[in-house]
PDB file of C-alpha atoms in Angstrom:
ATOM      1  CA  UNK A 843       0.000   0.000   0.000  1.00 96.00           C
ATOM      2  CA  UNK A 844       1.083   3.438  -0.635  1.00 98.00           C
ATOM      3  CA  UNK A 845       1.593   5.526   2.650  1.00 98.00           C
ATOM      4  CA  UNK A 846       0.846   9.403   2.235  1.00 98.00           C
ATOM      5  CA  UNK A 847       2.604  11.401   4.968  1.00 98.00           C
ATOM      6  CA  UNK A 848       1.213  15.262   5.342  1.00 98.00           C
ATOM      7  CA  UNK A 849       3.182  17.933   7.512  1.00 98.00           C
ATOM      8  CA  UNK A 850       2.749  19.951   9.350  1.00 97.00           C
ATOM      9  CA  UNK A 851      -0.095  18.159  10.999  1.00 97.00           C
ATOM     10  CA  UNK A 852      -1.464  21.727  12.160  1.00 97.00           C
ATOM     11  CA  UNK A 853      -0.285  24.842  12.143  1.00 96.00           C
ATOM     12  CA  UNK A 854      -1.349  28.341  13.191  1.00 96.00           C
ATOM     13  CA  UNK A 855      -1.876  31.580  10.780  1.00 95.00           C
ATOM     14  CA  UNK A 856      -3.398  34.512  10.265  1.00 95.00           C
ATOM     15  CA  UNK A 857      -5.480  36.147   8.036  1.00 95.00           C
ATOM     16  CA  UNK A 858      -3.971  37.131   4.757  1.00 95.00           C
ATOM     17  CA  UNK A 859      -0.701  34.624   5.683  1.00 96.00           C
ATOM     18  CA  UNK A 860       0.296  32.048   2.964  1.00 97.00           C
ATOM     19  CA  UNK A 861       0.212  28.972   3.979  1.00 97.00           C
ATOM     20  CA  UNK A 862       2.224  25.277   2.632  1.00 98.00           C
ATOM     21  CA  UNK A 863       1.294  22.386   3.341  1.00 98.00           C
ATOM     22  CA  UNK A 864       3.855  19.164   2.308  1.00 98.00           C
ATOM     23  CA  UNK A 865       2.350  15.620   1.326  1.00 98.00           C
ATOM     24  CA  UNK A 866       4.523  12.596   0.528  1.00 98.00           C
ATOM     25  CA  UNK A 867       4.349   9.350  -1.017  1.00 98.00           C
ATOM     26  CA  UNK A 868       6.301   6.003  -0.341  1.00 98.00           C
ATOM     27  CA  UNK A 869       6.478   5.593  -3.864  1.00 98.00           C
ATOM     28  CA  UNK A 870       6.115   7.351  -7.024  1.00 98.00           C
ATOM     29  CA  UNK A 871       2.482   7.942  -7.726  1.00 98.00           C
ATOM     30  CA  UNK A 872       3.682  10.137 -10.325  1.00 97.00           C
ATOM     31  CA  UNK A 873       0.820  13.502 -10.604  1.00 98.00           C
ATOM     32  CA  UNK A 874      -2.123  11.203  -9.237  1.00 98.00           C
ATOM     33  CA  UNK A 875      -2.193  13.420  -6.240  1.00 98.00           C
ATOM     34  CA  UNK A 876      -5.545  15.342  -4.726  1.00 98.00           C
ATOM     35  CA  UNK A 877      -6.427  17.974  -1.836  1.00 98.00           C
ATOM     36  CA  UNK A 878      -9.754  17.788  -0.328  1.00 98.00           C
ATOM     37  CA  UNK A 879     -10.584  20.603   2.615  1.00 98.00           C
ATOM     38  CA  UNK A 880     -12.871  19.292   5.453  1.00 98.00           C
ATOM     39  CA  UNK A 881     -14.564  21.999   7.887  1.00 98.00           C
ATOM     40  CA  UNK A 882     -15.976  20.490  11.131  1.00 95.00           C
ATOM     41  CA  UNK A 883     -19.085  18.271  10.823  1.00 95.00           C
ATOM     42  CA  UNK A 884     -18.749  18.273   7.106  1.00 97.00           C
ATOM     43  CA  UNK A 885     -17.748  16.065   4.171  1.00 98.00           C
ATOM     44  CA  UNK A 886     -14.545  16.896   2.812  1.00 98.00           C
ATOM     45  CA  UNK A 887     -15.084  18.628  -0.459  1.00 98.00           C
ATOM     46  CA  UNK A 888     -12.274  18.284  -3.483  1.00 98.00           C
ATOM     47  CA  UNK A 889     -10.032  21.495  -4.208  1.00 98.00           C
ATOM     48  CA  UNK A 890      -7.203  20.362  -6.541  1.00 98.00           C
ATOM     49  CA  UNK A 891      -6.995  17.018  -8.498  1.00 98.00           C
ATOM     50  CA  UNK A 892      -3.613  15.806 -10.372  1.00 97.00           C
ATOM     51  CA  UNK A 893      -1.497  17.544  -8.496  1.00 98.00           C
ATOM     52  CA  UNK A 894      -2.102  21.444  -9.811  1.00 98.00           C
ATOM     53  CA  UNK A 895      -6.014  21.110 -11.844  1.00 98.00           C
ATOM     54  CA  UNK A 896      -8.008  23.506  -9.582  1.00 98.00           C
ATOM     55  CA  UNK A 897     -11.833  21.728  -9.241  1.00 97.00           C
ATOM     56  CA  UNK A 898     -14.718  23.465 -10.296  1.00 96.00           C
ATOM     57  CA  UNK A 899     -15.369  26.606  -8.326  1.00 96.00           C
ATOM     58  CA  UNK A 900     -12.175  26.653  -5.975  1.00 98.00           C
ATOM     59  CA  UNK A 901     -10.654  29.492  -5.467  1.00 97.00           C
ATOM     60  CA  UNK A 902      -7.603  30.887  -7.293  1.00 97.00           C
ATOM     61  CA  UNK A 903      -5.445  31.779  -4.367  1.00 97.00           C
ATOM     62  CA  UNK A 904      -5.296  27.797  -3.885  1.00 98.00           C
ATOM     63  CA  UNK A 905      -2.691  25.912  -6.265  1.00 98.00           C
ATOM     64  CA  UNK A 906      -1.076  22.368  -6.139  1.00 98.00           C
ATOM     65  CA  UNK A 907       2.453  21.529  -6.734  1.00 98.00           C
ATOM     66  CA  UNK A 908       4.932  18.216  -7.384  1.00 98.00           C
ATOM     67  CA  UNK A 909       5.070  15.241  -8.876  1.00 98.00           C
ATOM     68  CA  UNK A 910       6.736  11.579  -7.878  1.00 98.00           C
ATOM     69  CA  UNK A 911       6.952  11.602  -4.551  1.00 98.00           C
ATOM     70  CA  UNK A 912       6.572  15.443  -2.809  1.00 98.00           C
ATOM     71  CA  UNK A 913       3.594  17.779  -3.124  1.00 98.00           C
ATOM     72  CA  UNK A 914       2.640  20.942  -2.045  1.00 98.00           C
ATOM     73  CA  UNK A 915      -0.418  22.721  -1.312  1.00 98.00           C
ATOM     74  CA  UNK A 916      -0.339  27.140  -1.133  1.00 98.00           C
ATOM     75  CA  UNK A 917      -2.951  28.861   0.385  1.00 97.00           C
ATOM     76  CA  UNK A 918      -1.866  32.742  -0.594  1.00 97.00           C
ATOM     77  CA  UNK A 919      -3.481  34.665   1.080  1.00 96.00           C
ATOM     78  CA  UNK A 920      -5.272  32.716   3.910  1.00 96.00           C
ATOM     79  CA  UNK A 921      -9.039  33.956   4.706  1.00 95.00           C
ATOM     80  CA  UNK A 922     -11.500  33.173   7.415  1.00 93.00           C
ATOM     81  CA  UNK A 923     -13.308  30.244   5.275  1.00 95.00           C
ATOM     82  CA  UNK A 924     -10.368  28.516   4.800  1.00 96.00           C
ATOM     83  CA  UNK A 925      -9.744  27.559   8.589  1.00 92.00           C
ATOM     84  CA  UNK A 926     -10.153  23.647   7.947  1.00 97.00           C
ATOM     85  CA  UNK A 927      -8.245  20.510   7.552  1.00 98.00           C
ATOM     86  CA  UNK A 928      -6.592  19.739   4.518  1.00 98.00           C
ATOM     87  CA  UNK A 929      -5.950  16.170   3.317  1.00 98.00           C
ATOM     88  CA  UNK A 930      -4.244  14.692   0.691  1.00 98.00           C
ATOM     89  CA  UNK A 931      -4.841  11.714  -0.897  1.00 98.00           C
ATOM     90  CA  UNK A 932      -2.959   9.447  -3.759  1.00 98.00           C
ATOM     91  CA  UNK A 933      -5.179   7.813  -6.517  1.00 97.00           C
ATOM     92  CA  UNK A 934      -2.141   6.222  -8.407  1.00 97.00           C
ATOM     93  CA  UNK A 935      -3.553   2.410  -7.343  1.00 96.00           C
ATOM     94  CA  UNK A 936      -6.123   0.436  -4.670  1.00 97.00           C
ATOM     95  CA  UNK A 937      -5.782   0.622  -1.897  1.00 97.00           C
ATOM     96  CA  UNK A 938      -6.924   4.795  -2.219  1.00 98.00           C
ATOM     97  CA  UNK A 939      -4.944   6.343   0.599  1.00 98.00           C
ATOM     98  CA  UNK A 940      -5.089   9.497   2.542  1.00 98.00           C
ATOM     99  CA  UNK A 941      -2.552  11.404   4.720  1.00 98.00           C
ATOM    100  CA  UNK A 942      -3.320  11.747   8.337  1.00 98.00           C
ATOM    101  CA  UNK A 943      -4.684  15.574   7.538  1.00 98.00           C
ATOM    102  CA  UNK A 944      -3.247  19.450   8.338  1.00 98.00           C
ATOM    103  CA  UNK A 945      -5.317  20.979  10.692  1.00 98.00           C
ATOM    104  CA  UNK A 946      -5.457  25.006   9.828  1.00 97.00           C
ATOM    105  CA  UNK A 947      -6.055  27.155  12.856  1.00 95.00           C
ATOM    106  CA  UNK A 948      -6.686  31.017  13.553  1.00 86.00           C
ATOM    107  CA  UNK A 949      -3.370  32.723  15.392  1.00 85.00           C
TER     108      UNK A 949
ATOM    109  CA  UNK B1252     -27.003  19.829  -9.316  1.00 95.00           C
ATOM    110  CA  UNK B1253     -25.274  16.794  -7.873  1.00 96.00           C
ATOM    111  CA  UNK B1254     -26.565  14.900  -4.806  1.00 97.00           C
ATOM    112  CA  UNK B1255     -25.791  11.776  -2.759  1.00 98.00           C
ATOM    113  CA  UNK B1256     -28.110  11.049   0.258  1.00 98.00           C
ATOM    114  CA  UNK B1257     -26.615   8.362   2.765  1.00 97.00           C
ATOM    115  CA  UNK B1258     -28.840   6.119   5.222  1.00 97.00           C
ATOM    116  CA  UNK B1259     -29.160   3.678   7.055  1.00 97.00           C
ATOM    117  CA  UNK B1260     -26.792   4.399   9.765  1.00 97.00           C
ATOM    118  CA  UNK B1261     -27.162   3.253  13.533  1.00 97.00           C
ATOM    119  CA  UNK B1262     -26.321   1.518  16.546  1.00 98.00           C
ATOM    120  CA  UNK B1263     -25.249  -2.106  15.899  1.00 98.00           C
ATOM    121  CA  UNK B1264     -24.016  -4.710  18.483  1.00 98.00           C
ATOM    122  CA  UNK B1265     -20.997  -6.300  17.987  1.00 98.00           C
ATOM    123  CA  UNK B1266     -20.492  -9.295  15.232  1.00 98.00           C
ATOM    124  CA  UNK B1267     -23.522  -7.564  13.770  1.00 98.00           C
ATOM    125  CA  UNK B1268     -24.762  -6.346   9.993  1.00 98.00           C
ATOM    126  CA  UNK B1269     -26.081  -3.330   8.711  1.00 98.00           C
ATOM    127  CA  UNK B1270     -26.978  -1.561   5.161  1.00 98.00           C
ATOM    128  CA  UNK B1271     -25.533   1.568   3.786  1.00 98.00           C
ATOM    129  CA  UNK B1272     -27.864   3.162   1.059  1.00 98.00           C
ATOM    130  CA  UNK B1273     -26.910   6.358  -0.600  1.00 98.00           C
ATOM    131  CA  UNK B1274     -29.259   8.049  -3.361  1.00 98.00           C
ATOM    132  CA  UNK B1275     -27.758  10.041  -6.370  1.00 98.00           C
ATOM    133  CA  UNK B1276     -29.340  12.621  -8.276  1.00 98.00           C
ATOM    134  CA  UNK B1277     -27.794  15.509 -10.487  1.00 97.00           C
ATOM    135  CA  UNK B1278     -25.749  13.379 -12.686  1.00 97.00           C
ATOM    136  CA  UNK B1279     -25.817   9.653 -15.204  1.00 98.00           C
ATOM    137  CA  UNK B1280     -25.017   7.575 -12.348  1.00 98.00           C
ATOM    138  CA  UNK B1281     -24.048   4.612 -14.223  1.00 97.00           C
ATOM    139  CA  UNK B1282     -21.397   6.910 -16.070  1.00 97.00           C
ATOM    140  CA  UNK B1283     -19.309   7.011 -12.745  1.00 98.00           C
ATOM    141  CA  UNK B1284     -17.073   4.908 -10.190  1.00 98.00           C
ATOM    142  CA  UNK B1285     -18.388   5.467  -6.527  1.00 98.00           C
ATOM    143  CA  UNK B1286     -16.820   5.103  -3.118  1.00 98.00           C
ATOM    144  CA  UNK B1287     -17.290   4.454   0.435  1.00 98.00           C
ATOM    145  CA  UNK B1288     -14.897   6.421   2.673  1.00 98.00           C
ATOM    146  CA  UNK B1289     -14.881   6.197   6.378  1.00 98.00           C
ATOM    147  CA  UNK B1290     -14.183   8.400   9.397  1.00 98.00           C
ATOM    148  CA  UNK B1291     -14.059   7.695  12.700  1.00 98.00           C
ATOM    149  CA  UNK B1292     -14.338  10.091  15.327  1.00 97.00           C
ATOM    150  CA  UNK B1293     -11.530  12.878  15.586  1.00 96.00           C
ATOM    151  CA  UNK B1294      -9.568  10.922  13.230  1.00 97.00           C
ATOM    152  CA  UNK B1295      -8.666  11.175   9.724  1.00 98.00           C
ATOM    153  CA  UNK B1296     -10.459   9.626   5.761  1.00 98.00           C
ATOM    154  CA  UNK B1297      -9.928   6.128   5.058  1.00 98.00           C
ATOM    155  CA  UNK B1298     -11.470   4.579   1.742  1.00 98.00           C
ATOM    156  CA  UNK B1299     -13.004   2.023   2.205  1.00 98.00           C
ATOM    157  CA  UNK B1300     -14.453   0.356  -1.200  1.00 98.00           C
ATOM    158  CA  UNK B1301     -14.928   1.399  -4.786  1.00 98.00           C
ATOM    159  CA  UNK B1302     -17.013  -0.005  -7.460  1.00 98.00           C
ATOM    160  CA  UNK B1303     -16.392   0.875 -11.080  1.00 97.00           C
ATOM    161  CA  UNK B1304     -20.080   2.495 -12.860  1.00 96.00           C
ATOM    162  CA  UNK B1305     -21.478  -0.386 -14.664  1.00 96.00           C
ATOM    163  CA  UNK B1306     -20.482  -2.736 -11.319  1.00 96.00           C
ATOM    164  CA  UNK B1307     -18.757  -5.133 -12.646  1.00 96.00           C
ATOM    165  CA  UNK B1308     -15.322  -3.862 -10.550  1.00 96.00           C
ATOM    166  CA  UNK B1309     -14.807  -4.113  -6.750  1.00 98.00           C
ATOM    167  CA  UNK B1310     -12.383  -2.813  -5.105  1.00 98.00           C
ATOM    168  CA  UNK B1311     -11.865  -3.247  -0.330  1.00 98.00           C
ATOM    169  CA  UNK B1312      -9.779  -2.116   2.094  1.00 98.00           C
ATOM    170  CA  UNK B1313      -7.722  -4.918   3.854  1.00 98.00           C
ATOM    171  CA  UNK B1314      -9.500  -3.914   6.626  1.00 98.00           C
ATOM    172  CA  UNK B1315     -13.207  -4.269   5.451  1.00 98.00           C
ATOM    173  CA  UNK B1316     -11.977  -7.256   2.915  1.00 98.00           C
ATOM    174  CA  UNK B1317     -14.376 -10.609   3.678  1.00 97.00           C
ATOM    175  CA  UNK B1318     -17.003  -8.234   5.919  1.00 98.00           C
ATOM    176  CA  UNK B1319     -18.024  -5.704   3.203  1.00 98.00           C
ATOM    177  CA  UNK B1320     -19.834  -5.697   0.100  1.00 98.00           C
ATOM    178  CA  UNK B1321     -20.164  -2.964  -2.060  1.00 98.00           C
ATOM    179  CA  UNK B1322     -22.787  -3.113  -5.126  1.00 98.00           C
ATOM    180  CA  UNK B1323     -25.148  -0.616  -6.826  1.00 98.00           C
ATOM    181  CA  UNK B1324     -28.109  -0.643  -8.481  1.00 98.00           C
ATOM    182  CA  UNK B1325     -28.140   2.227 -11.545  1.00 98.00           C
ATOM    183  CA  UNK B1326     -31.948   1.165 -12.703  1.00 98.00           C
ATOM    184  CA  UNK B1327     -32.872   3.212  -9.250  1.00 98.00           C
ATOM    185  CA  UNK B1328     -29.486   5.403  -8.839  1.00 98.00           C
ATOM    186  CA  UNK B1329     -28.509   4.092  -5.397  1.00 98.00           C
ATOM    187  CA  UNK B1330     -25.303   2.887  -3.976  1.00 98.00           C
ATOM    188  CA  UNK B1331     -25.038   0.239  -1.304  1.00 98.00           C
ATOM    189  CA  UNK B1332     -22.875  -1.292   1.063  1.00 98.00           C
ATOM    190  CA  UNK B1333     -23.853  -4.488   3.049  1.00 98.00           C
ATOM    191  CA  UNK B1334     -21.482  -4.674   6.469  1.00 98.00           C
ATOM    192  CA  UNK B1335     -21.266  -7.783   7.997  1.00 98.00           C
ATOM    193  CA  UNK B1336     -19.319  -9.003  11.332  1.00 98.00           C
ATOM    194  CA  UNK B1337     -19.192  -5.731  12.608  1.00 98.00           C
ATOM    195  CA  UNK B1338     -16.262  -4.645  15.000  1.00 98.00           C
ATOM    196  CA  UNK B1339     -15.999  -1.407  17.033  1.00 97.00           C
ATOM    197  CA  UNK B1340     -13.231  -0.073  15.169  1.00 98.00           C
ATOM    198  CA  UNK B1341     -15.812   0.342  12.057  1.00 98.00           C
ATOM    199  CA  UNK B1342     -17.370   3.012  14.032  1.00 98.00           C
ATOM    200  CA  UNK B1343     -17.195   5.994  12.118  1.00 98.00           C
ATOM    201  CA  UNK B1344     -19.127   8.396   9.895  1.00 98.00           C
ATOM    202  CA  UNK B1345     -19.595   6.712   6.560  1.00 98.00           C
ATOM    203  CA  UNK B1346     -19.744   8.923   3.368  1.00 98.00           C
ATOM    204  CA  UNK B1347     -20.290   7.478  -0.196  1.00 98.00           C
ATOM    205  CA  UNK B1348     -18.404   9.634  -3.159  1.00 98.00           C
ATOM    206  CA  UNK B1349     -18.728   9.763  -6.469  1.00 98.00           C
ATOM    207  CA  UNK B1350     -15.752   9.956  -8.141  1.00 97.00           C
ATOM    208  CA  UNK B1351     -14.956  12.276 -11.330  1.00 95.00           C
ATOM    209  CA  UNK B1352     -14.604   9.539 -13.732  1.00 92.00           C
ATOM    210  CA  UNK B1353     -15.433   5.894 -14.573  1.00 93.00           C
ATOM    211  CA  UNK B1354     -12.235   4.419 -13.007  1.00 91.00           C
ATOM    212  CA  UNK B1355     -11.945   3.732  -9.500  1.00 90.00           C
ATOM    213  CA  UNK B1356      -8.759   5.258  -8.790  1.00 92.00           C
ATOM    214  CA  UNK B1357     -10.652   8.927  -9.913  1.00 93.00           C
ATOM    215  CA  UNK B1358     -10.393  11.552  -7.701  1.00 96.00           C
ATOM    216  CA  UNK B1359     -14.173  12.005  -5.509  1.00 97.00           C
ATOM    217  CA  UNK B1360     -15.737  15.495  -7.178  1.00 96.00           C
ATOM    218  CA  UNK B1361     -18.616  15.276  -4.749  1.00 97.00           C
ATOM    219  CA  UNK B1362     -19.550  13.685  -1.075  1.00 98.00           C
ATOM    220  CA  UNK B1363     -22.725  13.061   0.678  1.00 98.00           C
ATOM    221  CA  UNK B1364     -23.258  14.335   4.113  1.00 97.00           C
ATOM    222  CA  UNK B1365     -22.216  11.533   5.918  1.00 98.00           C
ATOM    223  CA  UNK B1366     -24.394   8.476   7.656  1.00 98.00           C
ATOM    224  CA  UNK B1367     -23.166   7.591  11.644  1.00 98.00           C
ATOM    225  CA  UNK B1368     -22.508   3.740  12.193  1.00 98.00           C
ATOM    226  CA  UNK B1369     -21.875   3.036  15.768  1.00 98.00           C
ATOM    227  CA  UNK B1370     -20.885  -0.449  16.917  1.00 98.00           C
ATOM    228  CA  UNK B1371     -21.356  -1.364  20.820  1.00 97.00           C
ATOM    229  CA  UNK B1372     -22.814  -3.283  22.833  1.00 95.00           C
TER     230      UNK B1372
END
Protein backbone atom coordinates (compact mmCIF):
# COMPACT_ATOMS: atom_id res chain seq x y z
CA UNK A 1 0.00 0.00 0.00
CA UNK A 2 1.08 3.44 -0.63
CA UNK A 3 1.59 5.53 2.65
CA UNK A 4 0.85 9.40 2.24
CA UNK A 5 2.60 11.40 4.97
CA UNK A 6 1.21 15.26 5.34
CA UNK A 7 3.18 17.93 7.51
CA UNK A 8 2.75 19.95 9.35
CA UNK A 9 -0.09 18.16 11.00
CA UNK A 10 -1.46 21.73 12.16
CA UNK A 11 -0.28 24.84 12.14
CA UNK A 12 -1.35 28.34 13.19
CA UNK A 13 -1.88 31.58 10.78
CA UNK A 14 -3.40 34.51 10.27
CA UNK A 15 -5.48 36.15 8.04
CA UNK A 16 -3.97 37.13 4.76
CA UNK A 17 -0.70 34.62 5.68
CA UNK A 18 0.30 32.05 2.96
CA UNK A 19 0.21 28.97 3.98
CA UNK A 20 2.22 25.28 2.63
CA UNK A 21 1.29 22.39 3.34
CA UNK A 22 3.86 19.16 2.31
CA UNK A 23 2.35 15.62 1.33
CA UNK A 24 4.52 12.60 0.53
CA UNK A 25 4.35 9.35 -1.02
CA UNK A 26 6.30 6.00 -0.34
CA UNK A 27 6.48 5.59 -3.86
CA UNK A 28 6.11 7.35 -7.02
CA UNK A 29 2.48 7.94 -7.73
CA UNK A 30 3.68 10.14 -10.32
CA UNK A 31 0.82 13.50 -10.60
CA UNK A 32 -2.12 11.20 -9.24
CA UNK A 33 -2.19 13.42 -6.24
CA UNK A 34 -5.54 15.34 -4.73
CA UNK A 35 -6.43 17.97 -1.84
CA UNK A 36 -9.75 17.79 -0.33
CA UNK A 37 -10.58 20.60 2.62
CA UNK A 38 -12.87 19.29 5.45
CA UNK A 39 -14.56 22.00 7.89
CA UNK A 40 -15.98 20.49 11.13
CA UNK A 41 -19.08 18.27 10.82
CA UNK A 42 -18.75 18.27 7.11
CA UNK A 43 -17.75 16.06 4.17
CA UNK A 44 -14.54 16.90 2.81
CA UNK A 45 -15.08 18.63 -0.46
CA UNK A 46 -12.27 18.28 -3.48
CA UNK A 47 -10.03 21.50 -4.21
CA UNK A 48 -7.20 20.36 -6.54
CA UNK A 49 -6.99 17.02 -8.50
CA UNK A 50 -3.61 15.81 -10.37
CA UNK A 51 -1.50 17.54 -8.50
CA UNK A 52 -2.10 21.44 -9.81
CA UNK A 53 -6.01 21.11 -11.84
CA UNK A 54 -8.01 23.51 -9.58
CA UNK A 55 -11.83 21.73 -9.24
CA UNK A 56 -14.72 23.46 -10.30
CA UNK A 57 -15.37 26.61 -8.33
CA UNK A 58 -12.18 26.65 -5.98
CA UNK A 59 -10.65 29.49 -5.47
CA UNK A 60 -7.60 30.89 -7.29
CA UNK A 61 -5.44 31.78 -4.37
CA UNK A 62 -5.30 27.80 -3.89
CA UNK A 63 -2.69 25.91 -6.27
CA UNK A 64 -1.08 22.37 -6.14
CA UNK A 65 2.45 21.53 -6.73
CA UNK A 66 4.93 18.22 -7.38
CA UNK A 67 5.07 15.24 -8.88
CA UNK A 68 6.74 11.58 -7.88
CA UNK A 69 6.95 11.60 -4.55
CA UNK A 70 6.57 15.44 -2.81
CA UNK A 71 3.59 17.78 -3.12
CA UNK A 72 2.64 20.94 -2.04
CA UNK A 73 -0.42 22.72 -1.31
CA UNK A 74 -0.34 27.14 -1.13
CA UNK A 75 -2.95 28.86 0.38
CA UNK A 76 -1.87 32.74 -0.59
CA UNK A 77 -3.48 34.66 1.08
CA UNK A 78 -5.27 32.72 3.91
CA UNK A 79 -9.04 33.96 4.71
CA UNK A 80 -11.50 33.17 7.41
CA UNK A 81 -13.31 30.24 5.28
CA UNK A 82 -10.37 28.52 4.80
CA UNK A 83 -9.74 27.56 8.59
CA UNK A 84 -10.15 23.65 7.95
CA UNK A 85 -8.25 20.51 7.55
CA UNK A 86 -6.59 19.74 4.52
CA UNK A 87 -5.95 16.17 3.32
CA UNK A 88 -4.24 14.69 0.69
CA UNK A 89 -4.84 11.71 -0.90
CA UNK A 90 -2.96 9.45 -3.76
CA UNK A 91 -5.18 7.81 -6.52
CA UNK A 92 -2.14 6.22 -8.41
CA UNK A 93 -3.55 2.41 -7.34
CA UNK A 94 -6.12 0.44 -4.67
CA UNK A 95 -5.78 0.62 -1.90
CA UNK A 96 -6.92 4.80 -2.22
CA UNK A 97 -4.94 6.34 0.60
CA UNK A 98 -5.09 9.50 2.54
CA UNK A 99 -2.55 11.40 4.72
CA UNK A 100 -3.32 11.75 8.34
CA UNK A 101 -4.68 15.57 7.54
CA UNK A 102 -3.25 19.45 8.34
CA UNK A 103 -5.32 20.98 10.69
CA UNK A 104 -5.46 25.01 9.83
CA UNK A 105 -6.06 27.16 12.86
CA UNK A 106 -6.69 31.02 13.55
CA UNK A 107 -3.37 32.72 15.39
CA UNK B 1 -27.00 19.83 -9.32
CA UNK B 2 -25.27 16.79 -7.87
CA UNK B 3 -26.56 14.90 -4.81
CA UNK B 4 -25.79 11.78 -2.76
CA UNK B 5 -28.11 11.05 0.26
CA UNK B 6 -26.61 8.36 2.77
CA UNK B 7 -28.84 6.12 5.22
CA UNK B 8 -29.16 3.68 7.06
CA UNK B 9 -26.79 4.40 9.77
CA UNK B 10 -27.16 3.25 13.53
CA UNK B 11 -26.32 1.52 16.55
CA UNK B 12 -25.25 -2.11 15.90
CA UNK B 13 -24.02 -4.71 18.48
CA UNK B 14 -21.00 -6.30 17.99
CA UNK B 15 -20.49 -9.30 15.23
CA UNK B 16 -23.52 -7.56 13.77
CA UNK B 17 -24.76 -6.35 9.99
CA UNK B 18 -26.08 -3.33 8.71
CA UNK B 19 -26.98 -1.56 5.16
CA UNK B 20 -25.53 1.57 3.79
CA UNK B 21 -27.86 3.16 1.06
CA UNK B 22 -26.91 6.36 -0.60
CA UNK B 23 -29.26 8.05 -3.36
CA UNK B 24 -27.76 10.04 -6.37
CA UNK B 25 -29.34 12.62 -8.28
CA UNK B 26 -27.79 15.51 -10.49
CA UNK B 27 -25.75 13.38 -12.69
CA UNK B 28 -25.82 9.65 -15.20
CA UNK B 29 -25.02 7.57 -12.35
CA UNK B 30 -24.05 4.61 -14.22
CA UNK B 31 -21.40 6.91 -16.07
CA UNK B 32 -19.31 7.01 -12.75
CA UNK B 33 -17.07 4.91 -10.19
CA UNK B 34 -18.39 5.47 -6.53
CA UNK B 35 -16.82 5.10 -3.12
CA UNK B 36 -17.29 4.45 0.43
CA UNK B 37 -14.90 6.42 2.67
CA UNK B 38 -14.88 6.20 6.38
CA UNK B 39 -14.18 8.40 9.40
CA UNK B 40 -14.06 7.70 12.70
CA UNK B 41 -14.34 10.09 15.33
CA UNK B 42 -11.53 12.88 15.59
CA UNK B 43 -9.57 10.92 13.23
CA UNK B 44 -8.67 11.17 9.72
CA UNK B 45 -10.46 9.63 5.76
CA UNK B 46 -9.93 6.13 5.06
CA UNK B 47 -11.47 4.58 1.74
CA UNK B 48 -13.00 2.02 2.21
CA UNK B 49 -14.45 0.36 -1.20
CA UNK B 50 -14.93 1.40 -4.79
CA UNK B 51 -17.01 0.00 -7.46
CA UNK B 52 -16.39 0.87 -11.08
CA UNK B 53 -20.08 2.49 -12.86
CA UNK B 54 -21.48 -0.39 -14.66
CA UNK B 55 -20.48 -2.74 -11.32
CA UNK B 56 -18.76 -5.13 -12.65
CA UNK B 57 -15.32 -3.86 -10.55
CA UNK B 58 -14.81 -4.11 -6.75
CA UNK B 59 -12.38 -2.81 -5.11
CA UNK B 60 -11.87 -3.25 -0.33
CA UNK B 61 -9.78 -2.12 2.09
CA UNK B 62 -7.72 -4.92 3.85
CA UNK B 63 -9.50 -3.91 6.63
CA UNK B 64 -13.21 -4.27 5.45
CA UNK B 65 -11.98 -7.26 2.92
CA UNK B 66 -14.38 -10.61 3.68
CA UNK B 67 -17.00 -8.23 5.92
CA UNK B 68 -18.02 -5.70 3.20
CA UNK B 69 -19.83 -5.70 0.10
CA UNK B 70 -20.16 -2.96 -2.06
CA UNK B 71 -22.79 -3.11 -5.13
CA UNK B 72 -25.15 -0.62 -6.83
CA UNK B 73 -28.11 -0.64 -8.48
CA UNK B 74 -28.14 2.23 -11.55
CA UNK B 75 -31.95 1.16 -12.70
CA UNK B 76 -32.87 3.21 -9.25
CA UNK B 77 -29.49 5.40 -8.84
CA UNK B 78 -28.51 4.09 -5.40
CA UNK B 79 -25.30 2.89 -3.98
CA UNK B 80 -25.04 0.24 -1.30
CA UNK B 81 -22.88 -1.29 1.06
CA UNK B 82 -23.85 -4.49 3.05
CA UNK B 83 -21.48 -4.67 6.47
CA UNK B 84 -21.27 -7.78 8.00
CA UNK B 85 -19.32 -9.00 11.33
CA UNK B 86 -19.19 -5.73 12.61
CA UNK B 87 -16.26 -4.65 15.00
CA UNK B 88 -16.00 -1.41 17.03
CA UNK B 89 -13.23 -0.07 15.17
CA UNK B 90 -15.81 0.34 12.06
CA UNK B 91 -17.37 3.01 14.03
CA UNK B 92 -17.20 5.99 12.12
CA UNK B 93 -19.13 8.40 9.89
CA UNK B 94 -19.60 6.71 6.56
CA UNK B 95 -19.74 8.92 3.37
CA UNK B 96 -20.29 7.48 -0.20
CA UNK B 97 -18.40 9.63 -3.16
CA UNK B 98 -18.73 9.76 -6.47
CA UNK B 99 -15.75 9.96 -8.14
CA UNK B 100 -14.96 12.28 -11.33
CA UNK B 101 -14.60 9.54 -13.73
CA UNK B 102 -15.43 5.89 -14.57
CA UNK B 103 -12.23 4.42 -13.01
CA UNK B 104 -11.95 3.73 -9.50
CA UNK B 105 -8.76 5.26 -8.79
CA UNK B 106 -10.65 8.93 -9.91
CA UNK B 107 -10.39 11.55 -7.70
CA UNK B 108 -14.17 12.01 -5.51
CA UNK B 109 -15.74 15.49 -7.18
CA UNK B 110 -18.62 15.28 -4.75
CA UNK B 111 -19.55 13.68 -1.07
CA UNK B 112 -22.73 13.06 0.68
CA UNK B 113 -23.26 14.34 4.11
CA UNK B 114 -22.22 11.53 5.92
CA UNK B 115 -24.39 8.48 7.66
CA UNK B 116 -23.17 7.59 11.64
CA UNK B 117 -22.51 3.74 12.19
CA UNK B 118 -21.87 3.04 15.77
CA UNK B 119 -20.88 -0.45 16.92
CA UNK B 120 -21.36 -1.36 20.82
CA UNK B 121 -22.81 -3.28 22.83
Amino acid sequence: DIQMTQSPSSLSASVGYRVTITCRASQSIYRYLNWYQQKPGKAPKLLIYTASTLHSGVPSRFSGTGSGTDFTLTISSLRPEDFATYYCQQSYSVPLTFGGGTKVEIK
Amino acid sequence: EVQLLESGGGLVQPGGSLRLSCAASGFTFSSYAMSWVRQAPGKGLEWVSAISGSGGSTYYADSVKGRFTISRDNSKDTLYLQMNSLRGEDTAVYYCAKQIGDMVTHPFDFWGQGTLVTVSS
